[in-house]
PDB file of C-alpha atoms in Angstrom:
ATOM      1  CA  MET A  24      31.436 -80.065  35.871  1.00 92.00           C
ATOM      2  CA  GLU A  25      30.201 -78.413  32.684  1.00 96.00           C
ATOM      3  CA  ILE A  26      30.322 -74.606  32.604  1.00 97.00           C
ATOM      4  CA  LEU A  27      26.881 -73.224  31.769  1.00 97.00           C
ATOM      5  CA  ASN A  28      27.099 -69.704  30.335  1.00 96.00           C
ATOM      6  CA  SER A  29      23.529 -68.644  29.555  1.00 97.00           C
ATOM      7  CA  VAL A  30      19.992 -69.281  30.749  1.00 97.00           C
ATOM      8  CA  GLU A  31      19.323 -71.122  27.475  1.00 97.00           C
ATOM      9  CA  HIS A  32      22.381 -73.322  28.080  1.00 97.00           C
ATOM     10  CA  ILE A  33      21.161 -74.087  31.618  1.00 98.00           C
ATOM     11  CA  ASN A  34      17.678 -74.982  30.370  1.00 98.00           C
ATOM     12  CA  SER A  35      18.998 -77.272  27.636  1.00 98.00           C
ATOM     13  CA  PHE A  36      21.419 -78.904  30.109  1.00 98.00           C
ATOM     14  CA  ILE A  37      18.500 -79.670  32.452  1.00 98.00           C
ATOM     15  CA  LYS A  38      16.352 -80.951  29.576  1.00 97.00           C
ATOM     16  CA  GLU A  39      19.096 -83.152  28.077  1.00 97.00           C
ATOM     17  CA  ASN A  40      20.018 -84.939  31.335  1.00 97.00           C
ATOM     18  CA  LYS A  41      17.700 -87.282  33.207  1.00 95.00           C
ATOM     19  CA  ILE A  42      19.311 -86.281  36.499  1.00 96.00           C
ATOM     20  CA  CYS A  43      21.602 -83.302  37.013  1.00 97.00           C
ATOM     21  CA  ILE A  44      22.971 -80.891  39.566  1.00 97.00           C
ATOM     22  CA  VAL A  45      23.173 -77.204  38.743  1.00 98.00           C
ATOM     23  CA  TYR A  46      25.607 -75.314  40.968  1.00 98.00           C
ATOM     24  CA  PHE A  47      25.230 -71.526  41.234  1.00 97.00           C
ATOM     25  CA  SER A  48      28.300 -69.754  42.553  1.00 97.00           C
ATOM     26  CA  SER A  49      30.481 -66.677  42.324  1.00 96.00           C
ATOM     27  CA  ASN A  50      34.248 -66.331  42.119  1.00 93.00           C
ATOM     28  CA  ARG A  51      33.909 -63.674  44.843  1.00 94.00           C
ATOM     29  CA  CYS A  52      32.312 -66.199  47.247  1.00 94.00           C
ATOM     30  CA  GLY A  53      34.827 -68.110  49.379  1.00 93.00           C
ATOM     31  CA  VAL A  54      32.247 -70.682  50.473  1.00 94.00           C
ATOM     32  CA  CYS A  55      31.314 -71.322  46.821  1.00 94.00           C
ATOM     33  CA  ILE A  56      34.947 -71.947  45.888  1.00 94.00           C
ATOM     34  CA  ASN A  57      35.517 -74.293  48.853  1.00 94.00           C
ATOM     35  CA  LEU A  58      32.292 -76.232  48.277  1.00 95.00           C
ATOM     36  CA  LEU A  59      32.910 -76.983  44.591  1.00 95.00           C
ATOM     37  CA  PRO A  60      35.458 -79.813  45.141  1.00 96.00           C
ATOM     38  CA  LYS A  61      33.036 -81.476  47.577  1.00 95.00           C
ATOM     39  CA  ILE A  62      30.265 -81.376  44.964  1.00 95.00           C
ATOM     40  CA  ASP A  63      32.671 -82.810  42.386  1.00 95.00           C
ATOM     41  CA  GLU A  64      33.428 -85.666  44.824  1.00 95.00           C
ATOM     42  CA  ILE A  65      29.708 -86.412  45.221  1.00 94.00           C
ATOM     43  CA  LEU A  66      29.317 -86.520  41.433  1.00 95.00           C
ATOM     44  CA  LYS A  67      32.080 -89.140  41.180  1.00 95.00           C
ATOM     45  CA  SER A  68      29.976 -91.457  43.357  1.00 93.00           C
ATOM     46  CA  TYR A  69      26.900 -91.083  41.132  1.00 94.00           C
ATOM     47  CA  PRO A  70      27.856 -91.474  37.460  1.00 92.00           C
ATOM     48  CA  MET A  71      24.295 -90.928  36.185  1.00 93.00           C
ATOM     49  CA  ILE A  72      24.255 -87.392  37.642  1.00 96.00           C
ATOM     50  CA  LYS A  73      25.634 -84.689  35.364  1.00 97.00           C
ATOM     51  CA  GLY A  74      26.961 -81.492  36.898  1.00 97.00           C
ATOM     52  CA  GLY A  75      26.712 -77.948  35.611  1.00 98.00           C
ATOM     53  CA  LYS A  76      28.217 -74.800  37.128  1.00 98.00           C
ATOM     54  CA  ILE A  77      26.987 -71.242  36.707  1.00 97.00           C
ATOM     55  CA  ASP A  78      29.104 -68.237  37.632  1.00 97.00           C
ATOM     56  CA  ILE A  79      26.401 -65.712  38.464  1.00 95.00           C
ATOM     57  CA  ASP A  80      28.856 -62.864  37.890  1.00 95.00           C
ATOM     58  CA  LYS A  81      28.831 -63.816  34.200  1.00 95.00           C
ATOM     59  CA  VAL A  82      25.206 -65.045  33.906  1.00 95.00           C
ATOM     60  CA  GLN A  83      23.305 -62.642  36.152  1.00 94.00           C
ATOM     61  CA  GLU A  84      19.954 -63.297  34.453  1.00 96.00           C
ATOM     62  CA  ALA A  85      20.113 -66.877  35.820  1.00 96.00           C
ATOM     63  CA  ILE A  86      19.503 -65.507  39.321  1.00 94.00           C
ATOM     64  CA  GLY A  87      16.002 -64.364  38.408  1.00 95.00           C
ATOM     65  CA  SER A  88      15.219 -67.275  36.107  1.00 95.00           C
ATOM     66  CA  PHE A  89      15.940 -69.825  38.851  1.00 96.00           C
ATOM     67  CA  SER A  90      14.998 -67.722  41.922  1.00 96.00           C
ATOM     68  CA  VAL A  91      18.471 -67.907  43.420  1.00 96.00           C
ATOM     69  CA  HIS A  92      18.617 -65.592  46.439  1.00 93.00           C
ATOM     70  CA  THR A  93      21.757 -66.787  48.225  1.00 94.00           C
ATOM     71  CA  LEU A  94      25.012 -68.441  47.257  1.00 96.00           C
ATOM     72  CA  PRO A  95      26.128 -71.104  46.925  1.00 97.00           C
ATOM     73  CA  CYS A  96      22.964 -72.704  45.585  1.00 97.00           C
ATOM     74  CA  ILE A  97      22.600 -76.310  44.461  1.00 97.00           C
ATOM     75  CA  LEU A  98      19.606 -77.513  42.477  1.00 98.00           C
ATOM     76  CA  LEU A  99      19.031 -81.175  41.633  1.00 97.00           C
ATOM     77  CA  PHE A 100      16.732 -81.875  38.692  1.00 98.00           C
ATOM     78  CA  ILE A 101      15.202 -85.207  37.712  1.00 96.00           C
ATOM     79  CA  ASP A 102      13.401 -85.334  34.365  1.00 96.00           C
ATOM     80  CA  GLY A 103      13.470 -81.532  34.245  1.00 97.00           C
ATOM     81  CA  LYS A 104      11.809 -81.051  37.623  1.00 97.00           C
ATOM     82  CA  GLU A 105      13.549 -79.422  40.570  1.00 97.00           C
ATOM     83  CA  ILE A 106      13.726 -82.012  43.355  1.00 96.00           C
ATOM     84  CA  ILE A 107      16.327 -80.617  45.754  1.00 96.00           C
ATOM     85  CA  ARG A 108      17.275 -77.009  46.515  1.00 96.00           C
ATOM     86  CA  GLU A 109      20.048 -76.276  48.977  1.00 95.00           C
ATOM     87  CA  ALA A 110      21.519 -72.818  49.505  1.00 94.00           C
ATOM     88  CA  ARG A 111      23.785 -70.812  51.758  1.00 91.00           C
ATOM     89  CA  PHE A 112      24.619 -73.124  54.657  1.00 89.00           C
ATOM     90  CA  ILE A 113      24.809 -76.497  52.944  1.00 91.00           C
ATOM     91  CA  SER A 114      25.443 -79.681  54.899  1.00 92.00           C
ATOM     92  CA  ILE A 115      27.368 -82.008  52.597  1.00 93.00           C
ATOM     93  CA  ILE A 116      26.311 -84.990  54.734  1.00 94.00           C
ATOM     94  CA  GLU A 117      22.603 -84.150  54.406  1.00 95.00           C
ATOM     95  CA  LEU A 118      22.982 -83.354  50.714  1.00 95.00           C
ATOM     96  CA  LYS A 119      24.665 -86.731  50.082  1.00 95.00           C
ATOM     97  CA  GLU A 120      21.828 -88.525  51.880  1.00 95.00           C
ATOM     98  CA  LYS A 121      19.141 -86.739  49.862  1.00 95.00           C
ATOM     99  CA  ILE A 122      20.929 -87.429  46.583  1.00 95.00           C
ATOM    100  CA  LYS A 123      21.497 -91.080  47.536  1.00 94.00           C
ATOM    101  CA  ARG A 124      17.795 -91.542  48.262  1.00 93.00           C
ATOM    102  CA  TYR A 125      16.664 -90.222  44.872  1.00 92.00           C
ATOM    103  CA  TYR A 126      19.500 -91.931  43.001  1.00 92.00           C
ATOM    104  CA  GLU A 127      18.585 -95.333  44.443  1.00 89.00           C
ATOM    105  CA  LEU A 128      14.952 -94.828  43.404  1.00 88.00           C
ATOM    106  CA  LEU A 129      16.060 -94.165  39.831  1.00 84.00           C
ATOM    107  CA  GLU A 130      18.236 -97.293  39.750  1.00 75.00           C
ATOM    108  CA  GLU A 131      15.314 -99.565  40.656  1.00 68.00           C
TER     109      GLU A 131
END
């Protein structure tokens, strides 16, 4: 997962990738740390999806720019548009299903 270290970097990452996941987390958040390997596993199943990680402790302005109110927060963008937003209590099973649905539509 690519480390995104500014709002400009996040915006260019979203613009440059047809489909991407942006993962907002904090090193002080135990759930964020434990969820990251599960997100990495999902990304291995979908090679077209690029992953980017933001440590909000280092890029605090990203919170306001992307209206992130709770952590962890996962945003899926397709063609620059936010399609999925999951935060706080994230079901990996439900997230996988949502991603699979959109991914299959893009493959057609």
